[in-house]
């Protein structure tokens, strides 16, 4: 296979674990090249290896999606939902063809105040708006033209199913299987108790407007941030393209929940527990 490699963290360059993986891949006959931008991809590249954690995977997605190359997340980080694969399994699985390609939905974020062509307006996990001072935000959301009650909160996020285990989870959103075709609308630290995260179809078009005493707010699209005026109008919908993700044979989302988040960790669920 012709493989591209992406490393974001400087501490991993020359790391013995990374070097060992690259040596195993070369010994297995794979052709490797390192990329830092989309133009670095060689023609007919089969996959991009994202070497790091989930933050590295999100940055790798920005390179891979325009190139149409699937991404394989190799875990050299901590939690690792997107970068779930053990480095020791990668070379053997790729050589044996023990993998499949899945597609993940992306969000598209439109706002006249985005910083031009330098800002990639797509998100695999989520987009969010948040306050920049002690003053709360009023966030108005229209879903396909229907106005929701105003959210008074520290901010608001819109997450994909892939992002349900990321920022959305930390603000009380539901966990969704990655193939679930929905978006999650969730307030961040709401100042009223009778609001809950809302699930909407992925075909929905959302319009977000802000009310604030400040003159600006913070807009985040995955791991990229920019300031926008407090009166900004933000459009959110499904992107016209998807991320292609390489999944090795034995990996699955439910197992990741068990091992990463210790889902169901209970002495009564132990196979060694006497009934």
mmCIF file of C-alpha atoms in Angstrom:
data_model
loop_
_atom_site.group_PDB
_atom_site.id
_atom_site.type_symbol
_atom_site.label_atom_id
_atom_site.label_comp_id
_atom_site.label_asym_id
_atom_site.label_seq_id
_atom_site.Cartn_x
_atom_site.Cartn_y
_atom_site.Cartn_z
ATOM 1 C CA UNK A 1 0.000 0.000 0.000
ATOM 2 C CA UNK A 2 1.038 3.592 -0.589
ATOM 3 C CA UNK A 3 0.680 5.295 2.803
ATOM 4 C CA UNK A 4 1.005 8.919 3.908
ATOM 5 C CA UNK A 5 1.919 9.698 7.522
ATOM 6 C CA UNK A 6 0.884 12.742 9.521
ATOM 7 C CA UNK A 7 2.444 13.721 12.860
ATOM 8 C CA UNK A 8 1.262 16.882 14.605
ATOM 9 C CA UNK A 9 3.080 16.686 17.939
ATOM 10 C CA UNK A 10 6.797 17.433 17.819
ATOM 11 C CA UNK A 11 7.391 15.089 20.760
ATOM 12 C CA UNK A 12 6.432 12.132 18.561
ATOM 13 C CA UNK A 13 8.994 12.905 15.870
ATOM 14 C CA UNK A 14 11.774 10.400 16.450
ATOM 15 C CA UNK A 15 9.765 8.636 19.183
ATOM 16 C CA UNK A 16 10.896 5.009 19.408
ATOM 17 C CA UNK A 17 7.315 3.702 19.212
ATOM 18 C CA UNK A 18 6.644 5.686 16.036
ATOM 19 C CA UNK A 19 9.944 4.621 14.489
ATOM 20 C CA UNK A 20 9.180 0.972 15.287
ATOM 21 C CA UNK A 21 5.804 1.215 13.543
ATOM 22 C CA UNK A 22 7.274 2.866 10.452
ATOM 23 C CA UNK A 23 10.010 0.212 10.265
ATOM 24 C CA UNK A 24 7.420 -2.592 10.451
ATOM 25 C CA UNK A 25 5.373 -0.965 7.687
ATOM 26 C CA UNK A 26 8.415 -0.611 5.423
ATOM 27 C CA UNK A 27 9.471 -4.198 6.152
ATOM 28 C CA UNK A 28 5.985 -5.318 5.108
ATOM 29 C CA UNK A 29 6.424 -3.662 1.721
ATOM 30 C CA UNK A 30 4.369 -0.515 2.246
ATOM 31 C CA UNK A 31 5.561 2.741 0.681
ATOM 32 C CA UNK A 32 5.585 5.701 3.084
ATOM 33 C CA UNK A 33 5.807 9.459 2.798
ATOM 34 C CA UNK A 34 5.263 12.197 5.359
ATOM 35 C CA UNK A 35 2.682 14.933 4.722
ATOM 36 C CA UNK A 36 1.941 18.261 6.349
ATOM 37 C CA UNK A 37 -0.429 19.675 3.701
ATOM 38 C CA UNK A 38 -2.821 18.286 1.126
ATOM 39 C CA UNK A 39 -0.414 19.014 -1.737
ATOM 40 C CA UNK A 40 2.120 16.611 -0.178
ATOM 41 C CA UNK A 41 0.060 13.515 -1.052
ATOM 42 C CA UNK A 42 1.533 11.273 -3.727
ATOM 43 C CA UNK A 43 -0.798 10.191 -6.536
ATOM 44 C CA UNK A 44 -2.928 7.143 -5.707
ATOM 45 C CA UNK A 45 -2.192 7.274 -1.975
ATOM 46 C CA UNK A 46 -4.216 4.506 -0.313
ATOM 47 C CA UNK A 47 -4.512 5.924 3.214
ATOM 48 C CA UNK A 48 -3.281 8.576 5.622
ATOM 49 C CA UNK A 49 -1.926 7.357 8.966
ATOM 50 C CA UNK A 50 -2.693 9.863 11.717
ATOM 51 C CA UNK A 51 -0.055 9.244 14.400
ATOM 52 C CA UNK A 52 -1.127 10.727 17.728
ATOM 53 C CA UNK A 53 -4.412 11.259 19.530
ATOM 54 C CA UNK A 54 -7.871 12.467 18.561
ATOM 55 C CA UNK A 55 -6.687 16.075 18.168
ATOM 56 C CA UNK A 56 -4.145 14.906 15.609
ATOM 57 C CA UNK A 57 -6.887 12.942 13.813
ATOM 58 C CA UNK A 58 -9.026 16.087 13.509
ATOM 59 C CA UNK A 59 -6.088 17.949 11.963
ATOM 60 C CA UNK A 60 -5.375 15.005 9.651
ATOM 61 C CA UNK A 61 -8.993 15.104 8.472
ATOM 62 C CA UNK A 62 -8.422 18.613 7.110
ATOM 63 C CA UNK A 63 -5.690 17.198 4.852
ATOM 64 C CA UNK A 64 -7.383 13.931 3.899
ATOM 65 C CA UNK A 65 -10.898 15.094 3.012
ATOM 66 C CA UNK A 66 -9.879 17.403 0.123
ATOM 67 C CA UNK A 67 -7.530 14.668 -1.152
ATOM 68 C CA UNK A 68 -10.235 11.978 -0.924
ATOM 69 C CA UNK A 69 -7.910 9.759 1.116
ATOM 70 C CA UNK A 70 -9.189 7.622 4.041
ATOM 71 C CA UNK A 71 -7.635 8.196 7.473
ATOM 72 C CA UNK A 72 -6.396 5.549 9.891
ATOM 73 C CA UNK A 73 -5.971 6.802 13.465
ATOM 74 C CA UNK A 74 -3.023 5.214 15.276
ATOM 75 C CA UNK A 75 -3.158 5.898 19.003
ATOM 76 C CA UNK A 76 -0.113 7.571 20.519
ATOM 77 C CA UNK A 77 -2.317 9.838 22.642
ATOM 78 C CA UNK A 78 -4.610 9.324 25.614
ATOM 79 C CA UNK A 79 -8.324 8.571 25.131
ATOM 80 C CA UNK A 80 -8.444 7.713 21.445
ATOM 81 C CA UNK A 81 -11.969 7.338 20.046
ATOM 82 C CA UNK A 82 -10.961 8.385 16.546
ATOM 83 C CA UNK A 83 -7.355 7.268 16.935
ATOM 84 C CA UNK A 84 -8.281 3.948 18.465
ATOM 85 C CA UNK A 85 -5.802 1.573 16.843
ATOM 86 C CA UNK A 86 -2.898 0.026 18.718
ATOM 87 C CA UNK A 87 0.395 0.667 16.855
ATOM 88 C CA UNK A 88 1.378 -2.981 17.307
ATOM 89 C CA UNK A 89 -1.605 -4.149 15.208
ATOM 90 C CA UNK A 90 -1.440 -1.727 12.307
ATOM 91 C CA UNK A 91 1.239 -3.224 10.045
ATOM 92 C CA UNK A 92 -0.128 -6.766 10.291
ATOM 93 C CA UNK A 93 -3.750 -5.697 9.702
ATOM 94 C CA UNK A 94 -2.915 -3.550 6.674
ATOM 95 C CA UNK A 95 -0.763 -6.268 5.123
ATOM 96 C CA UNK A 96 -3.526 -8.843 5.630
ATOM 97 C CA UNK A 97 -6.216 -6.507 4.259
ATOM 98 C CA UNK A 98 -8.005 -6.788 7.601
ATOM 99 C CA UNK A 99 -9.753 -3.427 7.426
ATOM 100 C CA UNK A 100 -12.780 -1.668 6.003
ATOM 101 C CA UNK A 101 -13.593 1.897 5.051
ATOM 102 C CA UNK A 102 -16.472 3.741 6.711
ATOM 103 C CA UNK A 103 -17.820 7.208 6.030
ATOM 104 C CA UNK A 104 -18.396 9.851 8.685
ATOM 105 C CA UNK A 105 -20.682 12.871 8.353
ATOM 106 C CA UNK A 106 -19.144 16.356 8.451
ATOM 107 C CA UNK A 107 -20.715 19.651 9.501
ATOM 108 C CA UNK A 108 -20.427 22.673 7.252
ATOM 109 C CA UNK A 109 -20.290 26.046 9.008
ATOM 110 C CA UNK A 110 -21.117 29.228 7.123
ATOM 111 C CA UNK A 111 -20.504 32.703 8.524
ATOM 112 C CA UNK A 112 -19.524 35.930 6.722
ATOM 113 C CA UNK A 113 -17.073 36.662 9.548
ATOM 114 C CA UNK A 114 -14.898 33.550 9.099
ATOM 115 C CA UNK A 115 -11.279 34.494 8.295
ATOM 116 C CA UNK A 116 -11.403 33.886 4.555
ATOM 117 C CA UNK A 117 -9.808 30.937 2.797
ATOM 118 C CA UNK A 118 -7.457 30.197 5.697
ATOM 119 C CA UNK A 119 -10.258 28.766 7.853
ATOM 120 C CA UNK A 120 -11.494 25.262 6.938
ATOM 121 C CA UNK A 121 -15.260 25.493 7.666
ATOM 122 C CA UNK A 122 -15.952 21.785 8.234
ATOM 123 C CA UNK A 123 -16.156 19.770 11.434
ATOM 124 C CA UNK A 124 -16.042 16.053 12.140
ATOM 125 C CA UNK A 125 -16.942 16.389 15.833
ATOM 126 C CA UNK A 126 -18.705 19.681 16.478
ATOM 127 C CA UNK A 127 -18.963 23.416 16.093
ATOM 128 C CA UNK A 128 -19.635 25.666 19.057
ATOM 129 C CA UNK A 129 -20.149 29.289 20.009
ATOM 130 C CA UNK A 130 -19.162 30.471 23.472
ATOM 131 C CA UNK A 131 -18.845 33.624 25.536
ATOM 132 C CA UNK A 132 -15.536 35.464 25.945
ATOM 133 C CA UNK A 133 -16.266 37.159 29.297
ATOM 134 C CA UNK A 134 -18.454 36.701 32.368
ATOM 135 C CA UNK A 135 -21.579 37.811 30.484
ATOM 136 C CA UNK A 136 -23.821 34.966 29.362
ATOM 137 C CA UNK A 137 -24.917 34.512 25.781
ATOM 138 C CA UNK A 138 -28.423 34.460 24.409
ATOM 139 C CA UNK A 139 -28.404 31.977 21.549
ATOM 140 C CA UNK A 140 -31.290 31.811 19.100
ATOM 141 C CA UNK A 141 -31.508 28.696 16.916
ATOM 142 C CA UNK A 142 -33.756 28.118 13.920
ATOM 143 C CA UNK A 143 -34.119 24.509 12.731
ATOM 144 C CA UNK A 144 -35.415 24.491 9.150
ATOM 145 C CA UNK A 145 -37.004 27.870 9.820
ATOM 146 C CA UNK A 146 -38.620 26.898 13.142
ATOM 147 C CA UNK A 147 -37.375 29.003 16.069
ATOM 148 C CA UNK A 148 -36.354 27.207 19.271
ATOM 149 C CA UNK A 149 -36.664 28.918 22.676
ATOM 150 C CA UNK A 150 -33.643 31.151 23.303
ATOM 151 C CA UNK A 151 -30.771 29.419 25.078
ATOM 152 C CA UNK A 152 -29.280 31.543 27.885
ATOM 153 C CA UNK A 153 -25.964 29.838 28.481
ATOM 154 C CA UNK A 154 -22.192 29.990 28.271
ATOM 155 C CA UNK A 155 -22.608 28.859 24.688
ATOM 156 C CA UNK A 156 -24.076 26.255 22.385
ATOM 157 C CA UNK A 157 -22.711 23.411 20.284
ATOM 158 C CA UNK A 158 -23.897 21.388 17.321
ATOM 159 C CA UNK A 159 -22.308 17.948 17.176
ATOM 160 C CA UNK A 160 -22.278 15.060 14.737
ATOM 161 C CA UNK A 161 -22.730 11.441 15.794
ATOM 162 C CA UNK A 162 -18.934 11.109 15.692
ATOM 163 C CA UNK A 163 -18.713 14.040 18.101
ATOM 164 C CA UNK A 164 -21.233 12.614 20.562
ATOM 165 C CA UNK A 165 -18.354 11.223 22.675
ATOM 166 C CA UNK A 166 -16.406 14.494 22.597
ATOM 167 C CA UNK A 167 -17.464 17.987 23.757
ATOM 168 C CA UNK A 168 -21.141 17.052 23.465
ATOM 169 C CA UNK A 169 -20.753 14.262 26.016
ATOM 170 C CA UNK A 170 -19.151 16.619 28.528
ATOM 171 C CA UNK A 171 -22.162 18.982 28.409
ATOM 172 C CA UNK A 172 -24.670 16.178 28.943
ATOM 173 C CA UNK A 173 -25.458 15.157 25.375
ATOM 174 C CA UNK A 174 -26.398 11.589 24.385
ATOM 175 C CA UNK A 175 -24.009 9.000 22.967
ATOM 176 C CA UNK A 176 -24.866 8.118 19.364
ATOM 177 C CA UNK A 177 -23.509 5.285 17.265
ATOM 178 C CA UNK A 178 -21.349 6.796 14.502
ATOM 179 C CA UNK A 179 -23.692 5.625 11.733
ATOM 180 C CA UNK A 180 -26.666 7.425 13.334
ATOM 181 C CA UNK A 181 -27.710 10.167 10.922
ATOM 182 C CA UNK A 182 -28.409 12.968 13.388
ATOM 183 C CA UNK A 183 -26.997 16.197 14.778
ATOM 184 C CA UNK A 184 -27.022 17.105 18.466
ATOM 185 C CA UNK A 185 -27.885 20.655 19.566
ATOM 186 C CA UNK A 186 -26.712 21.152 23.153
ATOM 187 C CA UNK A 187 -26.348 24.223 25.393
ATOM 188 C CA UNK A 188 -23.095 24.750 27.293
ATOM 189 C CA UNK A 189 -23.746 25.409 31.007
ATOM 190 C CA UNK A 190 -27.310 26.679 30.474
ATOM 191 C CA UNK A 191 -28.646 29.270 32.906
ATOM 192 C CA UNK A 192 -32.157 27.824 32.826
ATOM 193 C CA UNK A 193 -32.912 24.320 34.088
ATOM 194 C CA UNK A 194 -35.652 23.361 31.664
ATOM 195 C CA UNK A 195 -33.532 23.014 28.506
ATOM 196 C CA UNK A 196 -32.023 19.759 27.294
ATOM 197 C CA UNK A 197 -29.912 18.657 24.331
ATOM 198 C CA UNK A 198 -31.982 18.234 21.183
ATOM 199 C CA UNK A 199 -31.449 15.651 18.432
ATOM 200 C CA UNK A 200 -32.331 16.749 14.898
ATOM 201 C CA UNK A 201 -32.051 14.946 11.532
ATOM 202 C CA UNK A 202 -28.773 15.401 9.647
ATOM 203 C CA UNK A 203 -30.824 16.902 6.801
ATOM 204 C CA UNK A 204 -31.655 19.898 9.012
ATOM 205 C CA UNK A 205 -30.360 23.382 8.298
ATOM 206 C CA UNK A 206 -29.641 25.404 11.423
ATOM 207 C CA UNK A 207 -29.311 29.168 11.765
ATOM 208 C CA UNK A 208 -27.644 30.468 14.936
ATOM 209 C CA UNK A 209 -27.710 34.113 16.058
ATOM 210 C CA UNK A 210 -26.291 35.551 19.262
ATOM 211 C CA UNK A 211 -27.223 38.137 21.862
ATOM 212 C CA UNK A 212 -24.446 39.421 24.101
ATOM 213 C CA UNK A 213 -23.297 42.429 26.088
ATOM 214 C CA UNK A 214 -19.857 41.839 24.602
ATOM 215 C CA UNK A 215 -18.946 42.852 21.078
ATOM 216 C CA UNK A 216 -17.742 39.391 20.105
ATOM 217 C CA UNK A 217 -18.000 35.663 20.795
ATOM 218 C CA UNK A 218 -15.780 32.646 20.128
ATOM 219 C CA UNK A 219 -16.600 30.298 17.262
ATOM 220 C CA UNK A 220 -14.920 26.879 17.340
ATOM 221 C CA UNK A 221 -14.971 24.333 14.514
ATOM 222 C CA UNK A 222 -13.417 21.130 15.887
ATOM 223 C CA UNK A 223 -9.977 22.275 17.072
ATOM 224 C CA UNK A 224 -9.936 25.615 15.200
ATOM 225 C CA UNK A 225 -11.102 28.888 16.763
ATOM 226 C CA UNK A 226 -11.871 32.408 15.634
ATOM 227 C CA UNK A 227 -13.599 35.462 17.078
ATOM 228 C CA UNK A 228 -16.888 36.572 15.508
ATOM 229 C CA UNK A 229 -19.055 39.645 16.191
ATOM 230 C CA UNK A 230 -21.731 39.147 18.815
ATOM 231 C CA UNK A 231 -24.384 39.726 16.159
ATOM 232 C CA UNK A 232 -22.971 37.105 13.799
ATOM 233 C CA UNK A 233 -25.325 34.851 11.852
ATOM 234 C CA UNK A 234 -24.017 31.278 11.599
ATOM 235 C CA UNK A 235 -25.430 28.669 9.232
ATOM 236 C CA UNK A 236 -24.853 24.962 9.984
ATOM 237 C CA UNK A 237 -25.750 21.988 7.800
ATOM 238 C CA UNK A 238 -24.365 18.693 6.539
ATOM 239 C CA UNK A 239 -21.276 19.092 4.378
ATOM 240 C CA UNK A 240 -21.411 17.969 0.736
ATOM 241 C CA UNK A 241 -18.517 15.554 1.367
ATOM 242 C CA UNK A 242 -17.733 12.984 4.054
ATOM 243 C CA UNK A 243 -14.636 11.812 5.855
ATOM 244 C CA UNK A 244 -13.509 8.316 4.903
ATOM 245 C CA UNK A 245 -12.086 6.448 7.890
ATOM 246 C CA UNK A 246 -10.138 3.209 7.892
ATOM 247 C CA UNK A 247 -11.259 0.783 10.593
ATOM 248 C CA UNK A 248 -9.201 -2.296 11.409
ATOM 249 C CA UNK A 249 -11.021 -5.628 11.609
ATOM 250 C CA UNK A 250 -11.508 -6.098 15.340
ATOM 251 C CA UNK A 251 -12.261 -2.504 16.313
ATOM 252 C CA UNK A 252 -15.809 -1.357 17.070
ATOM 253 C CA UNK A 253 -17.515 1.584 18.730
ATOM 254 C CA UNK A 254 -19.133 -0.336 21.599
ATOM 255 C CA UNK A 255 -15.796 -1.836 22.592
ATOM 256 C CA UNK A 256 -14.267 1.646 22.498
ATOM 257 C CA UNK A 257 -16.948 2.850 24.934
ATOM 258 C CA UNK A 258 -16.128 0.017 27.289
ATOM 259 C CA UNK A 259 -12.354 0.453 27.183
ATOM 260 C CA UNK A 260 -12.083 4.249 26.867
ATOM 261 C CA UNK A 261 -14.998 5.452 29.016
ATOM 262 C CA UNK A 262 -15.316 2.309 31.168
ATOM 263 C CA UNK A 263 -18.973 2.115 30.099
ATOM 264 C CA UNK A 264 -20.796 -0.484 32.187
ATOM 265 C CA UNK A 265 -17.912 -0.792 34.647
ATOM 266 C CA UNK A 266 -19.653 -2.468 37.556
ATOM 267 C CA UNK A 267 -18.651 -5.379 39.761
ATOM 268 C CA UNK A 268 -21.956 -7.043 38.840
ATOM 269 C CA UNK A 269 -20.920 -7.067 35.165
ATOM 270 C CA UNK A 270 -17.685 -8.921 35.828
ATOM 271 C CA UNK A 271 -17.473 -12.422 34.346
ATOM 272 C CA UNK A 272 -15.795 -13.511 37.589
ATOM 273 C CA UNK A 273 -18.623 -12.270 39.778
ATOM 274 C CA UNK A 274 -20.492 -15.030 41.599
ATOM 275 C CA UNK A 275 -24.249 -14.744 41.196
#
